[in-house]
Short mmCIF file of C-alpha atoms and ligand atoms in Angstrom, two decimals:
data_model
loop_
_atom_site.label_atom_id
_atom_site.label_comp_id
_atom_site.label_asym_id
_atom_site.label_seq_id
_atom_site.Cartn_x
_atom_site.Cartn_y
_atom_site.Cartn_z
CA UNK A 1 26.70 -3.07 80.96
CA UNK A 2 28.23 0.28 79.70
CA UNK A 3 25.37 2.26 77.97
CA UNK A 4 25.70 4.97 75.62
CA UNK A 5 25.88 8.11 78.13
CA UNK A 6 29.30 6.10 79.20
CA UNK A 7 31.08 6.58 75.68
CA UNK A 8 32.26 9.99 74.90
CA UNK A 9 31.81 9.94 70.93
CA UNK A 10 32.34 13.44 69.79
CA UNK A 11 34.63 13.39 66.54
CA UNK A 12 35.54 9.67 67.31
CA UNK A 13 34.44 6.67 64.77
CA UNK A 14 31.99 4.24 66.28
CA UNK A 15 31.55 0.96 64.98
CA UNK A 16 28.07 -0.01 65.71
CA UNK A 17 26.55 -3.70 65.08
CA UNK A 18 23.43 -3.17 64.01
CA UNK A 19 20.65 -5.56 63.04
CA UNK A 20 19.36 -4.73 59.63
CA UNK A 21 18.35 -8.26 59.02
CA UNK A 22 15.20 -7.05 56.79
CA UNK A 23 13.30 -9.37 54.47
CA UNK A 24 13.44 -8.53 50.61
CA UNK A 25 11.23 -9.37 47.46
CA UNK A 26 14.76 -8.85 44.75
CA UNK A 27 15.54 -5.28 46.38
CA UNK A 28 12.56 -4.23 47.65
CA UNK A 29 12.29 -4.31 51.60
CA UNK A 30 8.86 -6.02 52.39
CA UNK A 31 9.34 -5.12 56.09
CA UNK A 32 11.79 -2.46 57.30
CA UNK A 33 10.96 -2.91 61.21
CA UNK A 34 14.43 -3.79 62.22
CA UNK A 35 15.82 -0.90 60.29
CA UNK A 36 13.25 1.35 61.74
CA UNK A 37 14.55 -0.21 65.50
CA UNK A 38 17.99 0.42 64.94
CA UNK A 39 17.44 4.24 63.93
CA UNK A 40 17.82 5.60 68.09
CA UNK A 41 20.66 4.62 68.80
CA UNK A 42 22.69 5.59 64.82
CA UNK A 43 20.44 8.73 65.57
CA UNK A 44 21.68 9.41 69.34
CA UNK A 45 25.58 9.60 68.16
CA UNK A 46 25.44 11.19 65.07
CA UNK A 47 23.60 13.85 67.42
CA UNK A 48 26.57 13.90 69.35
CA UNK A 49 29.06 14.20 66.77
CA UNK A 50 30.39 10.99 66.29
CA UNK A 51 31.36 9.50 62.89
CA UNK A 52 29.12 6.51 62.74
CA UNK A 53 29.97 3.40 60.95
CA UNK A 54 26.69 0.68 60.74
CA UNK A 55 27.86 -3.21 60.16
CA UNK A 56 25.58 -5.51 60.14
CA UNK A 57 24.78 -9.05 57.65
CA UNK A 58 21.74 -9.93 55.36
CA UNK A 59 20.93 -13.41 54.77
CA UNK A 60 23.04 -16.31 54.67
CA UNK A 61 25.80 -15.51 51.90
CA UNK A 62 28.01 -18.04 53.66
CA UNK A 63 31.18 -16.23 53.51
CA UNK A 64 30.91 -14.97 49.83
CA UNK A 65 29.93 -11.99 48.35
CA UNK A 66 26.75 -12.23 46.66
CA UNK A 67 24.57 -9.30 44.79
CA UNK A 68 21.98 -10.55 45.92
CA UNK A 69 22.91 -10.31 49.20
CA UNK A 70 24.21 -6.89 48.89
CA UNK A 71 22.90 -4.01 52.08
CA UNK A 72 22.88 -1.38 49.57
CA UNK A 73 18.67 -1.54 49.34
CA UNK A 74 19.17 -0.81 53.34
CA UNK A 75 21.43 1.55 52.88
CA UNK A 76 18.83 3.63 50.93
CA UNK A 77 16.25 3.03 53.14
CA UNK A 78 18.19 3.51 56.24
CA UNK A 79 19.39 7.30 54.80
CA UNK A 80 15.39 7.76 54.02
CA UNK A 81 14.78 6.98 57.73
CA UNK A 82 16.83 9.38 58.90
CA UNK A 83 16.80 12.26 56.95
CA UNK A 84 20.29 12.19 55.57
CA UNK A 85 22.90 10.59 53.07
CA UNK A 86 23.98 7.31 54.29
CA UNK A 87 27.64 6.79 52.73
CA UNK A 88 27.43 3.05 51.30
CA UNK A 89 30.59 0.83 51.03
CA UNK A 90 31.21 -1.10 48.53
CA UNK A 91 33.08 -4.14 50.81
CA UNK A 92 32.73 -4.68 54.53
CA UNK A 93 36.83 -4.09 56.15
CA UNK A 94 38.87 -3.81 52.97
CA UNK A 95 39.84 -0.06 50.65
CA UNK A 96 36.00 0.19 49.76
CA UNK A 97 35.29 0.33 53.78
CA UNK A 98 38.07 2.61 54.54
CA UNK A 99 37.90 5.33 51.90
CA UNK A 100 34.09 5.57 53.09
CA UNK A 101 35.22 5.99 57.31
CA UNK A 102 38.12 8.43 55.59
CA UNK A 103 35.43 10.52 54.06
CA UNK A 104 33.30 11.01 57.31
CA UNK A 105 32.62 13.93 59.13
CA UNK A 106 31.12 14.26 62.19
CA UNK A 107 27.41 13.22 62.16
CA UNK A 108 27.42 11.36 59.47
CA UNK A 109 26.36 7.91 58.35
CA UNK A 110 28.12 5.01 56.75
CA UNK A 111 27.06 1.83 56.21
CA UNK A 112 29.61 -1.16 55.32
CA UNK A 113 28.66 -4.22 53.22
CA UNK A 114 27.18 -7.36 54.41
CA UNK A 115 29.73 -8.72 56.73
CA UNK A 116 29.14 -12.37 55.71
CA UNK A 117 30.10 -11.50 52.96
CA UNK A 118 33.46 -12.36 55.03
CA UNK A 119 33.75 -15.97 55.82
CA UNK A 120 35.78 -14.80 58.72
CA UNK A 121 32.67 -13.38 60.29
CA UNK A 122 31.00 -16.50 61.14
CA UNK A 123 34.03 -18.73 61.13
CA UNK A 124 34.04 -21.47 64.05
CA UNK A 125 37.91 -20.92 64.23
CA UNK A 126 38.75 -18.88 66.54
CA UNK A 127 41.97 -17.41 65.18
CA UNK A 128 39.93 -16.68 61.66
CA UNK A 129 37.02 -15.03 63.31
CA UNK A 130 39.99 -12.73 65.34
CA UNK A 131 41.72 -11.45 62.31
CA UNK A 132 38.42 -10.50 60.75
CA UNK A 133 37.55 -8.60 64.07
CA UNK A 134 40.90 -6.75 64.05
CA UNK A 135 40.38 -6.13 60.44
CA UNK A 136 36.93 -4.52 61.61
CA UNK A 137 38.04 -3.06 64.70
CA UNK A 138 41.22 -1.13 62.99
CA UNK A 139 38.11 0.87 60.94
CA UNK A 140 37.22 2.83 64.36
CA UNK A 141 37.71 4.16 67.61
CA UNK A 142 34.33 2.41 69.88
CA UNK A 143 31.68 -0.20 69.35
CA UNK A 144 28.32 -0.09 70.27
CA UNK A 145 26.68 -3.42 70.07
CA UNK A 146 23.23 -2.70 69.21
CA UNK A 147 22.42 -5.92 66.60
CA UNK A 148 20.01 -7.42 69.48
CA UNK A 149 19.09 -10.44 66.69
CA UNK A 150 22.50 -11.31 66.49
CA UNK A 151 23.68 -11.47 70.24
CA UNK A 152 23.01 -15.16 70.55
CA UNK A 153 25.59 -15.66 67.73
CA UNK A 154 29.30 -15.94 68.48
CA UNK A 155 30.37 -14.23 65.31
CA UNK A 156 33.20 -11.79 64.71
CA UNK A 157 31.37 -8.21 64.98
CA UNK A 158 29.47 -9.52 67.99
CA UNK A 159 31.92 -11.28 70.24
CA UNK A 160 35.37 -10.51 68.96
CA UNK A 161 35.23 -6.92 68.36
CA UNK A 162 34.07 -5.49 71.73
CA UNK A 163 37.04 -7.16 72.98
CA UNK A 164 39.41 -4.94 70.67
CA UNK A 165 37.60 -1.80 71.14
CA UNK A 166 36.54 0.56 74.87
CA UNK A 167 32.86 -0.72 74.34
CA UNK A 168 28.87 -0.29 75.65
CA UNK A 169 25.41 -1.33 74.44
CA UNK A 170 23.38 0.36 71.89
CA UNK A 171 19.86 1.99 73.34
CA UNK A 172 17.88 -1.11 71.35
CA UNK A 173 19.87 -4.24 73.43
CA UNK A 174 19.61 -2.29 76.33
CA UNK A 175 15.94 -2.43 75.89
CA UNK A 176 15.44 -5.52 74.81
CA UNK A 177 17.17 -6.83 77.85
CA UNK A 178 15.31 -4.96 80.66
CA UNK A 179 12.27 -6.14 78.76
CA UNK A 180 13.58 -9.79 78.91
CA UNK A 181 14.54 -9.22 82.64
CA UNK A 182 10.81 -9.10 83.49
CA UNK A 183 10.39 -12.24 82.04
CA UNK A 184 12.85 -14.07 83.94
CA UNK A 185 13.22 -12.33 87.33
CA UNK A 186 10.52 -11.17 89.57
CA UNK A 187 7.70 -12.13 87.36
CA UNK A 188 4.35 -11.24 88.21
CA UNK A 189 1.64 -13.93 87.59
CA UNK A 190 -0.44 -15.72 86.01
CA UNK A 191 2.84 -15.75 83.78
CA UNK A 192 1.70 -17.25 80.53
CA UNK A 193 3.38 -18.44 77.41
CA UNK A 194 2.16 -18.91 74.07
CA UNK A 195 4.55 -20.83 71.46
CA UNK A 196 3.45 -21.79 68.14
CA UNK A 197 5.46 -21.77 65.06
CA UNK A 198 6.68 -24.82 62.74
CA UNK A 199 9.16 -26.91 63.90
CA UNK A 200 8.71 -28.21 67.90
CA UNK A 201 12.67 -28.78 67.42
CA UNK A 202 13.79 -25.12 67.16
CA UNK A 203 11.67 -24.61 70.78
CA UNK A 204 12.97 -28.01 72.98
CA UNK A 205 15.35 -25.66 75.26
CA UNK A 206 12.97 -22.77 75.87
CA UNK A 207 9.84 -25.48 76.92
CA UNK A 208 12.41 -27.00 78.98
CA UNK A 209 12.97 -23.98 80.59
CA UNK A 210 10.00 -22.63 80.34
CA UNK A 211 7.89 -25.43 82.11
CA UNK A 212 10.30 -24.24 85.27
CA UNK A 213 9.06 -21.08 85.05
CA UNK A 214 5.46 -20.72 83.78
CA UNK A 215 1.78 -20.86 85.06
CA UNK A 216 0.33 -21.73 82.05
CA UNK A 217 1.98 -23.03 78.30
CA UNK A 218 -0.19 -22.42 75.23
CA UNK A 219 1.17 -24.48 72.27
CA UNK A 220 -0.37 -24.09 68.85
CA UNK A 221 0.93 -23.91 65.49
CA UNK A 222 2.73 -26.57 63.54
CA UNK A 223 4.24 -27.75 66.80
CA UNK A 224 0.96 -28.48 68.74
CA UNK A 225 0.44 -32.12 66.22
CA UNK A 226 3.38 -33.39 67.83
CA UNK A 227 2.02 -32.71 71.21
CA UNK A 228 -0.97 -34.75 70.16
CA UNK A 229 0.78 -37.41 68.75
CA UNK A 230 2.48 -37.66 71.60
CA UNK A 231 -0.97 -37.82 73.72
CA UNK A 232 -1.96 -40.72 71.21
CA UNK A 233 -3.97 -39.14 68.83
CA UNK A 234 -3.41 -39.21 65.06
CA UNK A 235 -2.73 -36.04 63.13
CA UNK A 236 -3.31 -37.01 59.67
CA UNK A 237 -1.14 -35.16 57.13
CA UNK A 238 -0.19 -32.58 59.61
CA UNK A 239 3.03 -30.99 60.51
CA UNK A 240 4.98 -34.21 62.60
CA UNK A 241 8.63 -34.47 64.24
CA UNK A 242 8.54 -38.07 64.63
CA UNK A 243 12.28 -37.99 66.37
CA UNK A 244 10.77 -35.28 68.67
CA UNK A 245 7.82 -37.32 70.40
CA UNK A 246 9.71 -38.98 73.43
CA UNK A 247 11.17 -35.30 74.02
CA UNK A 248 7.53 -34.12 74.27
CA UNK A 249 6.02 -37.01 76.19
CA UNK A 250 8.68 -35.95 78.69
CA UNK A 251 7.22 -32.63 78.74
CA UNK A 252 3.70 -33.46 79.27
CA UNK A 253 4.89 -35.80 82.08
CA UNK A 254 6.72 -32.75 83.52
CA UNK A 255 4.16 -30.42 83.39
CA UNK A 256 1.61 -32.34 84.65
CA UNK A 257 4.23 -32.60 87.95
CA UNK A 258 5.34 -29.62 87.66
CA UNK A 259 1.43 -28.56 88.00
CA UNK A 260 1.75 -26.38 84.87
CA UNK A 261 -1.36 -25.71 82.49
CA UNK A 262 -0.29 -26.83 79.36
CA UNK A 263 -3.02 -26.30 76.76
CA UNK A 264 -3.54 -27.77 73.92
CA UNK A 265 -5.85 -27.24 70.49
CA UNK A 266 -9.05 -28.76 71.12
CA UNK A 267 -10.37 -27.92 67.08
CA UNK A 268 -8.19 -27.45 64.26
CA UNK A 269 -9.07 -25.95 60.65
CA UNK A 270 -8.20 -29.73 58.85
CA UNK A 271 -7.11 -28.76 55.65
CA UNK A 272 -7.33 -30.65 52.20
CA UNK A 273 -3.92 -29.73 51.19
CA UNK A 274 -1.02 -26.85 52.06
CA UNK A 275 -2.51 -24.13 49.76
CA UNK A 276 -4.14 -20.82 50.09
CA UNK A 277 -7.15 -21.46 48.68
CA UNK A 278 -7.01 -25.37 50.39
CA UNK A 279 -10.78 -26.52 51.53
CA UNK A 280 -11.03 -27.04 55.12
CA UNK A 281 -13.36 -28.25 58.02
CA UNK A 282 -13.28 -27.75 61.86
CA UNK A 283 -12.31 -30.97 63.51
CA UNK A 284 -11.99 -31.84 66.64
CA UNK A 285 -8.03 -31.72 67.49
CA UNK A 286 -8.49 -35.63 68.36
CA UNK A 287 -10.20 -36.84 64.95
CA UNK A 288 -8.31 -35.19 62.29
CA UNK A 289 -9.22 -37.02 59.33
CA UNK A 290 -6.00 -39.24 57.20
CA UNK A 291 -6.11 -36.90 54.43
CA UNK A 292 -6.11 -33.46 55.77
CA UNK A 293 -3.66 -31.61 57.91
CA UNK A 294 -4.46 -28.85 60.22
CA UNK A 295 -3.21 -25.80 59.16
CA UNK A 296 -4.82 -23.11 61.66
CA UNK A 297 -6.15 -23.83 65.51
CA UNK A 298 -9.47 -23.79 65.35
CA UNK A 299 -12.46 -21.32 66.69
CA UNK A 300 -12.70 -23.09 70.37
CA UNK A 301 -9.60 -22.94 70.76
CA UNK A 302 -9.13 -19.45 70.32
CA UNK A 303 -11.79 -18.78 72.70
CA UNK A 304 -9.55 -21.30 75.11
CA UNK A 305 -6.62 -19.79 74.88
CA UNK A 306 -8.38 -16.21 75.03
CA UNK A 307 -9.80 -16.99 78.00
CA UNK A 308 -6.60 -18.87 79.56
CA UNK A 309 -4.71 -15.02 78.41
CA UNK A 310 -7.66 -13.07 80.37
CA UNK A 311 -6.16 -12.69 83.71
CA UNK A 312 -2.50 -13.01 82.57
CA UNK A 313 -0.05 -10.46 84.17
CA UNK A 314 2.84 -11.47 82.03
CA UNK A 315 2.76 -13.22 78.60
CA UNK A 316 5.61 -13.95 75.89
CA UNK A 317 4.23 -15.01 72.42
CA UNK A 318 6.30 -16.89 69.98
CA UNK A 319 5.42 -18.32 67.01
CA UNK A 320 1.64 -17.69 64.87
CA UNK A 321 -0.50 -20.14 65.64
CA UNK A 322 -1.02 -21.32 62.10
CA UNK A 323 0.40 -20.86 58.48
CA UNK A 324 -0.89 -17.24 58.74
CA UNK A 325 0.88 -16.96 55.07
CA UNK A 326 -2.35 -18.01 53.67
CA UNK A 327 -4.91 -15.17 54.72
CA UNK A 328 -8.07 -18.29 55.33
CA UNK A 329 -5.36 -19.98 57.85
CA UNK A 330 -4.45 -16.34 59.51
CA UNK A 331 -7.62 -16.43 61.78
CA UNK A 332 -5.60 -18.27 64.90
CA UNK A 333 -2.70 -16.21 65.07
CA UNK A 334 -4.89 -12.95 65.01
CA UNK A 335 -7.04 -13.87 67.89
CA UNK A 336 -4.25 -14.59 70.22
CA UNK A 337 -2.62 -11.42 69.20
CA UNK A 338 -5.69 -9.81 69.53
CA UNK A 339 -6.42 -11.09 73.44
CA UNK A 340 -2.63 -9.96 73.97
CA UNK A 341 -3.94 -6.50 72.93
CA UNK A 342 -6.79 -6.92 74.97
CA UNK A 343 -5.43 -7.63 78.43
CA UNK A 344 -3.38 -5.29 81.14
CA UNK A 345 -0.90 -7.75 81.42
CA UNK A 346 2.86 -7.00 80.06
CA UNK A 347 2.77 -8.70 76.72
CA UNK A 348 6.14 -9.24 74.67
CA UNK A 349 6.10 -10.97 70.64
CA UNK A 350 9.54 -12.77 70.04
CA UNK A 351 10.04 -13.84 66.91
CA UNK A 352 10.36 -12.51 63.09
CA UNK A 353 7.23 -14.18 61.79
CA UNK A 354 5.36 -13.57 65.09
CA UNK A 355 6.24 -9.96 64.39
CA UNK A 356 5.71 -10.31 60.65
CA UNK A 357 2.53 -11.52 61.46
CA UNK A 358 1.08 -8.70 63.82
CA UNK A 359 1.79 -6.36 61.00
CA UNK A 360 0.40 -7.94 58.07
CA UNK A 361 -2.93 -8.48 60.13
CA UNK A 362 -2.74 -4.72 60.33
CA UNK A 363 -2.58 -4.89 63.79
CA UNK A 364 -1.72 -1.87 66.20
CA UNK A 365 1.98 -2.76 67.64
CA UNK A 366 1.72 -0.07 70.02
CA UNK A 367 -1.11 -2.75 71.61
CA UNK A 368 1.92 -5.07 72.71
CA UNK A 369 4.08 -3.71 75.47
CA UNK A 370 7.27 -4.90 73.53
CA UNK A 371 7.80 -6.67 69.83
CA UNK A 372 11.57 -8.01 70.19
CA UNK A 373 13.72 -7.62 67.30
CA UNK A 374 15.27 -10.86 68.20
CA UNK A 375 13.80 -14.07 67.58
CA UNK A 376 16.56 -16.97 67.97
CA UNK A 377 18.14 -14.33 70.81
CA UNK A 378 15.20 -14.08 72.93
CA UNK A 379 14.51 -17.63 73.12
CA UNK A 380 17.96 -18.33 74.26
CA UNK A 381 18.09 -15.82 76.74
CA UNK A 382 14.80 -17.29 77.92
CA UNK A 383 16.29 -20.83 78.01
CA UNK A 384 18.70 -19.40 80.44
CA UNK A 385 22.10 -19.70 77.46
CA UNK A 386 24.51 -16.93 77.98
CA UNK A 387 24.30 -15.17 74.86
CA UNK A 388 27.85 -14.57 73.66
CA UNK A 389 27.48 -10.62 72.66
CA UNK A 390 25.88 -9.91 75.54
CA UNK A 391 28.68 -11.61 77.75
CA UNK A 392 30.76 -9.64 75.36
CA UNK A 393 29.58 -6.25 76.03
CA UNK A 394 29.25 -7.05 80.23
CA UNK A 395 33.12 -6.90 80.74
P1 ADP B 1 8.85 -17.20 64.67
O1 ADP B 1 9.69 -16.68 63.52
O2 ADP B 1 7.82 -16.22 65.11
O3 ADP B 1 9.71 -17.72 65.79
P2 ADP B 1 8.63 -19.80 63.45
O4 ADP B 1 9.72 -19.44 62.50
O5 ADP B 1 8.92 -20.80 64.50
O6 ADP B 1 8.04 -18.47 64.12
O7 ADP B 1 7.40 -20.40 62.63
C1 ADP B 1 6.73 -19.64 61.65
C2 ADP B 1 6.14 -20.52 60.61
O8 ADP B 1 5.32 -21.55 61.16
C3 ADP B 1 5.25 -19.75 59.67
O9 ADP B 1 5.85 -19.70 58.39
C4 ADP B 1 3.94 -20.54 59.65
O10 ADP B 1 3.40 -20.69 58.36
C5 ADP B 1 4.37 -21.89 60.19
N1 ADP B 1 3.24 -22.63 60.76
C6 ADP B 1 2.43 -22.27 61.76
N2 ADP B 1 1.45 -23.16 61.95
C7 ADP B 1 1.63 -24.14 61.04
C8 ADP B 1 0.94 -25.34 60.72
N3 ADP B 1 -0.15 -25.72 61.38
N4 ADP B 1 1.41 -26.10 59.71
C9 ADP B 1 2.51 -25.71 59.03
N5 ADP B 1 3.21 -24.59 59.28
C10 ADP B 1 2.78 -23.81 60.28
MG1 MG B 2 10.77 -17.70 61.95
#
């Protein structure tokens, strides 16, 4: 892959694909750590004179443009970031776009609208998703794919674009992918996984993969009652993908062959009902009562998976261990983070609300050796998908 120190930017406009994918409360940003990621590599070639043009999409506006949607909060924040005026367009390829490119000089910032705004930018037809890429493409010189959350998706700025434009990858996908190297090839060991989160579904490829790979496979979270459903307990009210228990019993069957340590909760914090201020008792993961549902592991259990994280030399986290929303039901997630911190091992978050989570527990993210941007993306890359604007940026 063509970095950076391949592209000679001075004076030229570079179209970078950024991910600014930030959550907001109306148009305040509640967490600006993917802006903050992205600043390096904007920062890098406005440095060396080029005319820098951010795209990137917020939220799922499905192809319209809505106000509520709009990057203009970002745009703010990202020119705070950086010290300097960030020119804001008011439409994402059309006379908004351009007059804002025609008004750059070199070393300076713009940043076009949400570019789902444009249905072509997600559109499954090829041909569509093109002629929004040349549309795109015909606003610069170079691309830098840098949107490292958006690589697994085969949309227009990602895939189509590089193919129009002389092309390398931004300083944060660059990253991200020797980070995600060590995870696949060369290994060292104990290699251990922790995946927690709500929905086993979303996580069916990467176990599959995973159980190929790993020494030992933590699973907590919403995700862990249909694990023990699947071992023939009963979960009560908890979190439970029916359709998903023969997938899981295949699993178990395949670790256990496999001679993988996958680890269950053995307690659970059995709540009265999904609320913040919900009652609660610790049950043992096997006898959770009809009429609760376990919303947190429980405090052996922590200690179990501490101790199973102890001697780790490699560990990926994905997913908090419980609904760590609700500060009483927060306890889980913290401790693993917190023997991630502790050992010497190289320890990598994936995920938005694993990352979410480490900050709103106030927890030092210099303690990890790498919080991914990318949630969906690293899990694919760790199921062993090619992700299409990585692909696109190899050639
Ligand atoms: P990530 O974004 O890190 O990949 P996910 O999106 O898969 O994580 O899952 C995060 C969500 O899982 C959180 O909103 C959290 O509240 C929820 N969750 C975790 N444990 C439970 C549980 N026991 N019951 C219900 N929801 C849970
Ligand atoms: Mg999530």
């Amino acid at each position: 892959m063509r970095t950076l120190d391949d592209l000679d930017v001075k004076g030229r406009r570079v179209l970078v694909r950024a991910d600014l994918n930030v959550p907001l409360d109306g148009e305040t940003i509640t967490d600006d750590g993917r802006i903050r990621a992205s600043l390096p590599t904007i920062q890098a070639l406005a440095g060396s004179g080029a005319k820098v043009i951010v795209c990137a999409h917020l939220g799922r506006p499905k192809g319209q443009v809505k106000p509520e949607f709009s990057l203009r909060p970002v745009a703010r924040r990202l020119g705070e970031l950086l010290g300097q005026d960030v020119v804001f367009a008011s439409d994402v390829a059309g006379d908004g776009a351009r007059a804002a490119v025609e008004g750059l000089q070199e070393g300076q910032v713009a940043l076009l609208e949400n570019l789902r705004f444009e249905p072509g930018e997600t559109a499954k037809d090829d041909a569509e998703r093109r002629a929004f890429a040349e549309r795109l493409a015909g606003l610069a010189d170079l691309y830098v794919g840098d949107g490292f959350g958006a690589v697994h998706r085969k949309h227009a700025s990602v895939y189509d674009v590089p193919a129009l434009l002389p092309h390398a990858a931004g300083g944060l996908v660059t990253a991200e992918v020797e980070v995600l190297r060590k995870l696949t090839d060369d290994t060292e060991r104990p290699y251990v996984v922790v995946l927690g989160g709500a929905k086993v579904s979303d996580k069916l490829g990467v176990i599959a993969n995973l159980l190929t790979s790993v020494d030992r496979l933590l699973i907590g979270g919403g995700m862990a009652y249909t694990f023990l459903k699947a071992q023939g307990h009963e979960v009560g009210g908890s979190l439970l993908q029916e359709d998903q228990l023969d997938q899981v019993r295949g699993f178990l069957s395949e670790a256990a062959e496999r001679g993988v340590d996958l680890v269950l909760p053995v307690d659970v914090l059995a709540a009265t009902h999904f609320a913040a201020d919900a009652g609660y008792d610790v049950v043992p993961a096997t006898e959770i009562p009809a009429d609760r549902q376990g919303l947190d592991i429980g405090p052996r259990t922590r200690e179990l998976f501490a101790s199973k994280l102890a001697d780790a030399r490699t560990v990926f986290w994905n997913g908090p261990m419980g609904v760590f929303e609700f500060d009483e039901f927060a306890g889980g997630t913290a401790a693993v983070a917190k023997a991630l911190i502790a050992s010497d091992a190289f320890t990598v978050v994936g995920g938005g609300d694993s990352a979410a989570a480490v900050r709103r527990l106030g927890l030092p993210e210099d303690g990890f050796s790498h919080i991914s941007t990318g949630g969906g993306a690293s899990l694919e890359y760790l199921e062993g998908k090619t992700l299409p604007g990585l692909a696109a940026l190899e050639d």
